[in-house]
CSV table of C-alpha atoms and ligand atoms in Angstrom, one decimal:
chain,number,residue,atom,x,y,z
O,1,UNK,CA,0.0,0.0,0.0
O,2,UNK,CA,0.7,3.3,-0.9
O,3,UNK,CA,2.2,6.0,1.9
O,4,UNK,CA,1.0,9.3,1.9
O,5,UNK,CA,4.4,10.8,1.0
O,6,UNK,CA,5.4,8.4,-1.8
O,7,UNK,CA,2.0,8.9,-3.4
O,8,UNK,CA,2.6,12.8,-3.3
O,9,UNK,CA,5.7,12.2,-4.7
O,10,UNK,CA,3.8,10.4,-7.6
O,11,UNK,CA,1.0,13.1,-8.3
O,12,UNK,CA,2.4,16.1,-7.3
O,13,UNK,CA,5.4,18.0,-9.3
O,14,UNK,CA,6.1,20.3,-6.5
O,15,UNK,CA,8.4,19.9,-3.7
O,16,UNK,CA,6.9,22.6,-1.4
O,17,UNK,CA,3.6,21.4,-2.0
O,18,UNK,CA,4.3,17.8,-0.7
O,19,UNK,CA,6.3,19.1,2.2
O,20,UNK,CA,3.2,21.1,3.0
O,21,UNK,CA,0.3,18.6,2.6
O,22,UNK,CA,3.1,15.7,4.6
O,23,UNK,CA,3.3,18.6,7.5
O,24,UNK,CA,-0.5,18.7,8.0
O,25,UNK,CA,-0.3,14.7,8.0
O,26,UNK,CA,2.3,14.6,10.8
O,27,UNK,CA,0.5,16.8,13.0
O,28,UNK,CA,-2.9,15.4,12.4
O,29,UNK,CA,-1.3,12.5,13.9
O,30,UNK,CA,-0.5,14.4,16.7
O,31,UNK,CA,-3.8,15.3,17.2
O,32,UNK,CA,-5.0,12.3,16.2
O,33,UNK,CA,-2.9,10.6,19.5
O,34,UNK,CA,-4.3,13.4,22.0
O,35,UNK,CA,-7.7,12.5,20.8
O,36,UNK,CA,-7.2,9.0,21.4
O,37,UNK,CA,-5.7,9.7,25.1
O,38,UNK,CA,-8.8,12.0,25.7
O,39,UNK,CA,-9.0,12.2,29.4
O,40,UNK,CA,-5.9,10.4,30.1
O,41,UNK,CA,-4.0,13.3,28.7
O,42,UNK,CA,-6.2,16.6,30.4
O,43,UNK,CA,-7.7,17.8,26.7
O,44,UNK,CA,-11.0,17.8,27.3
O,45,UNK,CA,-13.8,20.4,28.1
O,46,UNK,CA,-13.4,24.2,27.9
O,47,UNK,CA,-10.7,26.8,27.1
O,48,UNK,CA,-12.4,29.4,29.5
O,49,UNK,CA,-12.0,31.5,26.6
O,50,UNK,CA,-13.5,32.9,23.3
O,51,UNK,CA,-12.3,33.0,19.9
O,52,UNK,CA,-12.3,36.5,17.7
O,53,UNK,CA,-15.7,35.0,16.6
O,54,UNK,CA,-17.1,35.3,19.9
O,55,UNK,CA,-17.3,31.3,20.3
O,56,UNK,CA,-16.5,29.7,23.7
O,57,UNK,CA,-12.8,27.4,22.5
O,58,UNK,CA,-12.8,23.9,23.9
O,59,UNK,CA,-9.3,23.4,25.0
O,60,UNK,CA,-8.8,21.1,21.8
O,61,UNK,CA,-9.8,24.0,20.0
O,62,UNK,CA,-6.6,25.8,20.9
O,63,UNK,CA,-4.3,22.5,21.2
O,64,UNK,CA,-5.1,21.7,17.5
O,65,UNK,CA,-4.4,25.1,16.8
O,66,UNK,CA,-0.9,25.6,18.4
O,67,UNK,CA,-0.1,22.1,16.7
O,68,UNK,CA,-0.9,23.2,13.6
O,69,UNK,CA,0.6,27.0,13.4
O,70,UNK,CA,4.0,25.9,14.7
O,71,UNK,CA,4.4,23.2,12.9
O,72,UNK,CA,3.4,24.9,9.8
O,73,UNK,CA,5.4,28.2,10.5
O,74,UNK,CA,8.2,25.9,10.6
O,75,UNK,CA,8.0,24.9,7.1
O,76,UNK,CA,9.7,26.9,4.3
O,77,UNK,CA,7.2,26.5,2.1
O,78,UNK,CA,4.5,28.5,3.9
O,79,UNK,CA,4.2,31.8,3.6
O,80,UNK,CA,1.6,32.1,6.5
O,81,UNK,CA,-1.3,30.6,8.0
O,82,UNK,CA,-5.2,31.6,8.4
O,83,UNK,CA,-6.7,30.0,11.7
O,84,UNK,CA,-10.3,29.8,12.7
O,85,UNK,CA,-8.6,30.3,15.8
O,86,UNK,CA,-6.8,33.1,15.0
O,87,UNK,CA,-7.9,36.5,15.0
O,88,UNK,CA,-5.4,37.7,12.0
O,89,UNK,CA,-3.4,35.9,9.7
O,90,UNK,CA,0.3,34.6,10.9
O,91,UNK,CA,3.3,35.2,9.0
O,92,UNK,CA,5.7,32.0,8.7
O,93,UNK,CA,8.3,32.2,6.3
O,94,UNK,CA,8.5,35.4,3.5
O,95,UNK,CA,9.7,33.1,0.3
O,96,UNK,CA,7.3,30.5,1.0
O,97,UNK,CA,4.7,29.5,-1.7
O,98,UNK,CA,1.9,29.2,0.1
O,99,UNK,CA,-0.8,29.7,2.3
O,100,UNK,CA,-2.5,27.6,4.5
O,101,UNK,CA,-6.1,28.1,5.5
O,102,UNK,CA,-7.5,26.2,8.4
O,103,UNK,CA,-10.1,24.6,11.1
O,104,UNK,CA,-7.8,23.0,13.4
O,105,UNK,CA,-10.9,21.3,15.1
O,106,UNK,CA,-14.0,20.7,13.3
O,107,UNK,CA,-17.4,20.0,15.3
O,108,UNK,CA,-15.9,20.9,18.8
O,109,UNK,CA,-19.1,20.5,20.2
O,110,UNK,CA,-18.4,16.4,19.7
O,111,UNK,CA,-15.1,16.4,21.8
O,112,UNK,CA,-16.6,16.2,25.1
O,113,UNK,CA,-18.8,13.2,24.4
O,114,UNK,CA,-16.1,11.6,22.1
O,115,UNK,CA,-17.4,11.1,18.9
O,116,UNK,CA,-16.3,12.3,15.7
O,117,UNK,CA,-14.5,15.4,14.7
O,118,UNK,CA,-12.0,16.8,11.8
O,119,UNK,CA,-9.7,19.2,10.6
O,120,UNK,CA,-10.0,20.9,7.8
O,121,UNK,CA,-7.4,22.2,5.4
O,122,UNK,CA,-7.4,24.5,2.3
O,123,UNK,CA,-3.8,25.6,0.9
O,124,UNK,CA,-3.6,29.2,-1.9
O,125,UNK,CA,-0.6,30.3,-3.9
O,126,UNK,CA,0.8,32.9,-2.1
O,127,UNK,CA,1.0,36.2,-4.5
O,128,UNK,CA,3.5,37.9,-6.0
O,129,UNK,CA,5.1,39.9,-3.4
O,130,UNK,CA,2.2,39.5,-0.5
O,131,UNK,CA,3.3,39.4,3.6
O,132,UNK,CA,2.0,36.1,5.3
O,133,UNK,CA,0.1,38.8,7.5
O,134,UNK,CA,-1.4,40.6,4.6
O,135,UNK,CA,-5.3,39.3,5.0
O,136,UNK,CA,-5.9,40.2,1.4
O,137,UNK,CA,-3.9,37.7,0.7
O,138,UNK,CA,-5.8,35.4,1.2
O,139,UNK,CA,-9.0,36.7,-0.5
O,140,UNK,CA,-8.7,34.2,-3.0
O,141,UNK,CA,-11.8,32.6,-4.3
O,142,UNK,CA,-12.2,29.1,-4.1
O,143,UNK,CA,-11.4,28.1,-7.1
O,144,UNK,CA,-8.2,29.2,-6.7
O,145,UNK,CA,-7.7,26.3,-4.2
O,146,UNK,CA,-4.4,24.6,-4.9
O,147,UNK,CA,-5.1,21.9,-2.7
O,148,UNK,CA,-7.7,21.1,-0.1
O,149,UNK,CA,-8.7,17.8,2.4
O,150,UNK,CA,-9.5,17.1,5.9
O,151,UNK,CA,-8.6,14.6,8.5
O,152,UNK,CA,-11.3,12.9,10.1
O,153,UNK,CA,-10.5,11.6,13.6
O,154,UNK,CA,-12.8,8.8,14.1
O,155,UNK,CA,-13.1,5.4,15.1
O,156,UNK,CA,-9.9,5.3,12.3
O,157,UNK,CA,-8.5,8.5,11.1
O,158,UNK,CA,-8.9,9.5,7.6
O,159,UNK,CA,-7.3,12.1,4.8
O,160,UNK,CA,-9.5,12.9,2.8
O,161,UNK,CA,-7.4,15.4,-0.1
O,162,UNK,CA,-7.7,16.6,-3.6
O,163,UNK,CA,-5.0,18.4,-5.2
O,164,UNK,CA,-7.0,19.3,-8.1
O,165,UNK,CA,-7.1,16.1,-9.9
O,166,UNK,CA,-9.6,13.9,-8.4
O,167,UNK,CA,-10.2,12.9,-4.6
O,168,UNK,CA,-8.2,10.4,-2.4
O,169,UNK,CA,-8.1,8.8,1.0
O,170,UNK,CA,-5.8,7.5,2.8
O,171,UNK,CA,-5.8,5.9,6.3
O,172,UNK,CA,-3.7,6.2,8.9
O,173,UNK,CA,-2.0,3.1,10.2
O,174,UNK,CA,-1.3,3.5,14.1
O,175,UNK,CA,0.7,0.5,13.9
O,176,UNK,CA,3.1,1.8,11.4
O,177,UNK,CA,2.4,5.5,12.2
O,178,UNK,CA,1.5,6.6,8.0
O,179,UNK,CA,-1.0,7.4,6.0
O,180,UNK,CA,-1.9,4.6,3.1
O,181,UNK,CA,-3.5,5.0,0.4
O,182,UNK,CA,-7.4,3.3,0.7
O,183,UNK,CA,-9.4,4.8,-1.9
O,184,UNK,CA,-8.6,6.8,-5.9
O,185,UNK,CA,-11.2,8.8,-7.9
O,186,UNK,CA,-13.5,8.8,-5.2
O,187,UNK,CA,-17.5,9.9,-6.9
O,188,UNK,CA,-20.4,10.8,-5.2
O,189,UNK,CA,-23.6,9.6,-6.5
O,190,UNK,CA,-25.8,12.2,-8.5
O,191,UNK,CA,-29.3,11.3,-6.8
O,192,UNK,CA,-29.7,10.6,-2.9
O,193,UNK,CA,-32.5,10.6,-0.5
O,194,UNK,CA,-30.7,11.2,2.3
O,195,UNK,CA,-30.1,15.1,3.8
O,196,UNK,CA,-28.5,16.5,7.1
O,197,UNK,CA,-29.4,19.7,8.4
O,198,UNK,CA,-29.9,21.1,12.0
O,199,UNK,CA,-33.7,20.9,11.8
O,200,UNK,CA,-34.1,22.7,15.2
O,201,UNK,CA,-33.4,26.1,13.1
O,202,UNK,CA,-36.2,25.7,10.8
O,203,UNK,CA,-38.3,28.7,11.9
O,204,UNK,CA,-35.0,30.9,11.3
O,205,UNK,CA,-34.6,30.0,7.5
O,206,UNK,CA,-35.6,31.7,4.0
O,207,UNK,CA,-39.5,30.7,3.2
O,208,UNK,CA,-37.8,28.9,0.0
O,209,UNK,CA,-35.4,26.6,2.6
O,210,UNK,CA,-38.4,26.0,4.7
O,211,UNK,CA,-40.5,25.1,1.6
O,212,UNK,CA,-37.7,22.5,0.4
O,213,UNK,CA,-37.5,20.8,4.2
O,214,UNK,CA,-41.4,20.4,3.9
O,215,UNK,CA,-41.8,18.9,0.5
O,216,UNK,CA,-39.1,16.7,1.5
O,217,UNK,CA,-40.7,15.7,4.9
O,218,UNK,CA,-43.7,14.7,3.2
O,219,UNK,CA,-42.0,11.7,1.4
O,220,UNK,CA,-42.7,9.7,-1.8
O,221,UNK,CA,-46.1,11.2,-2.2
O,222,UNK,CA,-45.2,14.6,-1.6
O,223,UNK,CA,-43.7,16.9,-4.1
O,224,UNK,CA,-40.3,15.1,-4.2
O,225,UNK,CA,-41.4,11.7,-4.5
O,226,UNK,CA,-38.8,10.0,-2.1
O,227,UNK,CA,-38.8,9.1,0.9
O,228,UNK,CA,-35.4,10.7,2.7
O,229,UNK,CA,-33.6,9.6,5.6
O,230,UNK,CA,-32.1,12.2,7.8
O,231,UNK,CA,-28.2,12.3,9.8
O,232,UNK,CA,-26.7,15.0,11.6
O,233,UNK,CA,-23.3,14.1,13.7
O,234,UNK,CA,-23.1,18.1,14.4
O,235,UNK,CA,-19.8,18.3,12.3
O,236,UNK,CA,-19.2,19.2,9.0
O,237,UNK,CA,-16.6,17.1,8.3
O,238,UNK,CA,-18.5,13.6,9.5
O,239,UNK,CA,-21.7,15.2,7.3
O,240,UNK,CA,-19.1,15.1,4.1
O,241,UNK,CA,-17.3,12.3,4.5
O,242,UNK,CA,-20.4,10.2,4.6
O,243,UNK,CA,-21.8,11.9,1.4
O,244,UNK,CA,-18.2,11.2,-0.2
O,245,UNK,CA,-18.8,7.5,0.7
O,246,UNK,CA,-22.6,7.0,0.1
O,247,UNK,CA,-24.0,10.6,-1.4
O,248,UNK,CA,-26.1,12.8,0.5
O,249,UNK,CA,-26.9,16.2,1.0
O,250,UNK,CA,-25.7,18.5,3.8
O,251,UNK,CA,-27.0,22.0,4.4
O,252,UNK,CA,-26.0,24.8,6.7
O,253,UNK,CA,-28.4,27.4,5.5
O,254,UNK,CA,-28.9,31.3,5.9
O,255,UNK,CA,-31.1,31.8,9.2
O,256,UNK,CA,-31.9,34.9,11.2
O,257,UNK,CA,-31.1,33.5,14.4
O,258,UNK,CA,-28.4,36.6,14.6
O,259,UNK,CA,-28.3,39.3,11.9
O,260,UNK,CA,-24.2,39.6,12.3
O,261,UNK,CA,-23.9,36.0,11.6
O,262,UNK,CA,-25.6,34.9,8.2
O,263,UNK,CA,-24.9,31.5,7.9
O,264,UNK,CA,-22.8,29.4,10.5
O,265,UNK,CA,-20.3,28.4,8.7
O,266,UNK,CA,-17.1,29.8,8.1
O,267,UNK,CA,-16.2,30.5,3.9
O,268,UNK,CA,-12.8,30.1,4.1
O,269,UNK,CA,-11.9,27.2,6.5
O,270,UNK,CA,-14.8,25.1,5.7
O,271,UNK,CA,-17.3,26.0,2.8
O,272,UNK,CA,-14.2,26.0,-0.3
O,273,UNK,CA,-11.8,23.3,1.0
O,274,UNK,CA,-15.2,20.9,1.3
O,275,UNK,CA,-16.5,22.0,-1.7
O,276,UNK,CA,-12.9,21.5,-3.5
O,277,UNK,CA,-13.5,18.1,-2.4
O,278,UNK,CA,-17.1,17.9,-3.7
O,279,UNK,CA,-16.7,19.1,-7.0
O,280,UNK,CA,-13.4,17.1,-7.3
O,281,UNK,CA,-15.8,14.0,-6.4
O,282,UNK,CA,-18.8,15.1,-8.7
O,283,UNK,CA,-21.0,16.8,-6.7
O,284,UNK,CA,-22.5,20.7,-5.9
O,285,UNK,CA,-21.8,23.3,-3.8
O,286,UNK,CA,-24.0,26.6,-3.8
O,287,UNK,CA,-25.2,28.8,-1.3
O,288,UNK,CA,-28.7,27.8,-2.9
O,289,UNK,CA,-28.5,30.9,-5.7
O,290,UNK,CA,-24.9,30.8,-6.3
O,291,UNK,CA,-21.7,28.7,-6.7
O,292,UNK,CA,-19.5,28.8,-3.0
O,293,UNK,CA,-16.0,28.3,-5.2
O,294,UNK,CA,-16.8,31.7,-7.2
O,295,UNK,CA,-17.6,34.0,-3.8
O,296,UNK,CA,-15.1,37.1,-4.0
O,297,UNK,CA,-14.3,36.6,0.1
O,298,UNK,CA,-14.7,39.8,1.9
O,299,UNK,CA,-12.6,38.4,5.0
O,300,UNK,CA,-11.3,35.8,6.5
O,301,UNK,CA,-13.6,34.7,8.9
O,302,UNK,CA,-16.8,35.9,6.2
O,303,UNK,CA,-19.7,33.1,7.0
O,304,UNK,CA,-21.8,31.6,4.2
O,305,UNK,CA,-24.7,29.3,3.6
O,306,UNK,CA,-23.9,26.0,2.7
O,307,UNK,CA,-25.7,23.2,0.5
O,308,UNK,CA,-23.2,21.1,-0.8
O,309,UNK,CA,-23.4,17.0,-1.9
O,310,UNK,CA,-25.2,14.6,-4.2
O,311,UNK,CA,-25.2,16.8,-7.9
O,312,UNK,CA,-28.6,16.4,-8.7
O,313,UNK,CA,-30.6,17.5,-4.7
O,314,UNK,CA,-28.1,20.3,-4.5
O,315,UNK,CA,-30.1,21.0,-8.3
O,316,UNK,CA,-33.1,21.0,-6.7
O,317,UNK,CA,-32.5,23.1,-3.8
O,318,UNK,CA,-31.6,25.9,-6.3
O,319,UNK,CA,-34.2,25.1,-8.0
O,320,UNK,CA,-36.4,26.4,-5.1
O,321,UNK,CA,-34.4,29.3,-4.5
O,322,UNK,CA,-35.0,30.7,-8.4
D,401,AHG,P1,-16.6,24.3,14.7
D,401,AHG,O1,-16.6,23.2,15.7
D,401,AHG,O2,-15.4,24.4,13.9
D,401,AHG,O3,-17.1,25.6,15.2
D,401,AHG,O4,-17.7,23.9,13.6
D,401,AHG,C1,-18.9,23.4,13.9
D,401,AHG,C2,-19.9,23.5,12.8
D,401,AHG,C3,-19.9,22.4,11.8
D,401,AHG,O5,-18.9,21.5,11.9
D,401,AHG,C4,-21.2,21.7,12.1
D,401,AHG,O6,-21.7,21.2,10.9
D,401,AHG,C5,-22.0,22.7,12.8
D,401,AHG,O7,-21.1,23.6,13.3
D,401,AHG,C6,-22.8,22.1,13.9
D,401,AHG,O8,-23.8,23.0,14.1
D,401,AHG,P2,-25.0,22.8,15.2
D,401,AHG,O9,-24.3,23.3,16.5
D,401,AHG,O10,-26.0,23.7,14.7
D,401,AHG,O11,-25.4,21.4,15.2
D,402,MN,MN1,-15.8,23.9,11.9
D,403,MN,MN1,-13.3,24.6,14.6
């Protein structure tokens, strides 16, 4: 079986690319292995502490974080790094190529109760002449994307990563301490009939998303004419790993909940590396009225509506929007 770094080696013709994409591996691991110790090693519960987006940071929150920056800022090859966690940019290294664009600890909520969480990873050419602390640097829309993935830490611990030419796994082998190669050319099905959204926000959402969640409610003799089955693990990157495996739909709509936060999830961190992913695998990713990849990003931490999965539901969700 393949190892992460050979297969770079064979699909990638840059060295500072590989060296970056083989860093975030290592210290996944390392994150990986505090996970596993849980307890045992003091890193659960709360931070006592917010992040610049006003969210209370679980103390894995800010582990995953540190793990992540220094190990990145150590690399030549990145130019600087763009935290959740972080309330500005970080310069690393002023000739490095890239940029780095991360969730060190998806669906923090999970920790506590230890089930399944994730970190997500996008990675942008730095430009021409930028500072690793220059935020418009990193304005890039997501189609830029050079590479994008996740880790999933759960019962085994995944890599999911595209570099632009189709979508991979790998799985991490504890005894051996790499990342093989499981899975090339990974498609999502066009059709599903299974969705995951937090219903509990219904009342918050556009009359067009509420009009969708109905007509799907009603089943195989309502407007839709399926029956659908409905999963929500509370974190994004479980949602999308299980529609990379067996389709789906996953939404994380607009809702008025809070007027300064449009849409829960973050653009940069989690809406262009997954859809990256999505697209690489043959599905969609929209806001519902337009493409997430094409957004001109405003800032770093910008939130967005996300409907991303199986091509032809993520179709019909627009279709409601129009
Ligand atoms: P994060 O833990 O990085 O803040 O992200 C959590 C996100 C996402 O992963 C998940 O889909 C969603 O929040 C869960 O939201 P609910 O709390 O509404 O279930
Ligand atoms: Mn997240
Ligand atoms: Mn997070």
């Amino acid at each position: 079986m393949l190892r992460l770094r050979t297969f770079l080696q064979q699909h990638c013709d840059n060295a500072e690319l590989i060296d970056v994409i083989d860093q975030l591996a290592v210290t996944c691991k390392d994150i990986a292995h505090q996970l596993t110790l849980g307890d045992l090693a003091g890193i659960l519960g709360s931070a006592e502490q917010e992040n610049v987006q006003g969210e209370c940071q679980k103390k894995l929150d800010v582990i995953a974080n540190d793990l992540l920056k220094d190990s990145l800022a150590a690399l030549p090859a990145v130019r600087g790094i763009a935290s959740e966690e972080e309330p500005d940019p970080v310069a690393c290294n002023k000739n490095g190529a890239y940029l780095v664009l991360f969730d060190p600890l998806d669906g923090s909520s999970n920790i506590d109760i230890n089930v399944t969480v994730g970190t997500i990873f996008s990675i942008l050419a730095a430009p021409e002449g930028s500072h690793g602390s220059d935020e418009a640097a990193y304005l890039q829309p997501g189609n830029q994307q050079v590479a994008a993935g996740y880790v999933l830490y759960g019962p085994s611990t995944i890599m999911m990563l595209t570099t632009g030419n189709g979508v991979y796994s790998f799985t991490l082998d504890t005894r051996m301490g790499e990342f093989l190669l499981m899975k090339e050319n990974i498609q999502v099905p066009a059709a599903t009939a299974e969705f995951a959204i937090n219903m509990s926000n219904q009342r918050f959402w556009l009359p067009e998303m509420q009009q969708y969640v109905d007509d799907l409610l009603k089943g195989e003799t309502g407007p839709l004419g399926k029956r659908y089955n409905m999963r929500w693990v509370a974190a994004m990157v479980a949602e999308i790993h299980r529609i990379l495996t067996r389709g789906g739909i996953f939404l994380y709509p607009f809702d008025n909940r809070d007027p300064a936060k449009p849409g829960k999830l973050r653009l940069m961190y989690e809406a262009n590396p997954m859809s990256m992913l999505m697209e690489q695998a043959g599905g969609r990713c929209s806001t519902a009225s337009e493409a997430i990849m094409a957004i001109q990003p405003q800032g770093i931490h910008q939130r967005v509506s996300v409907v991303m999965g199986s091509a032809e539901e993520v179709s019909i969700v627009e279709q409601y929007h129009h």
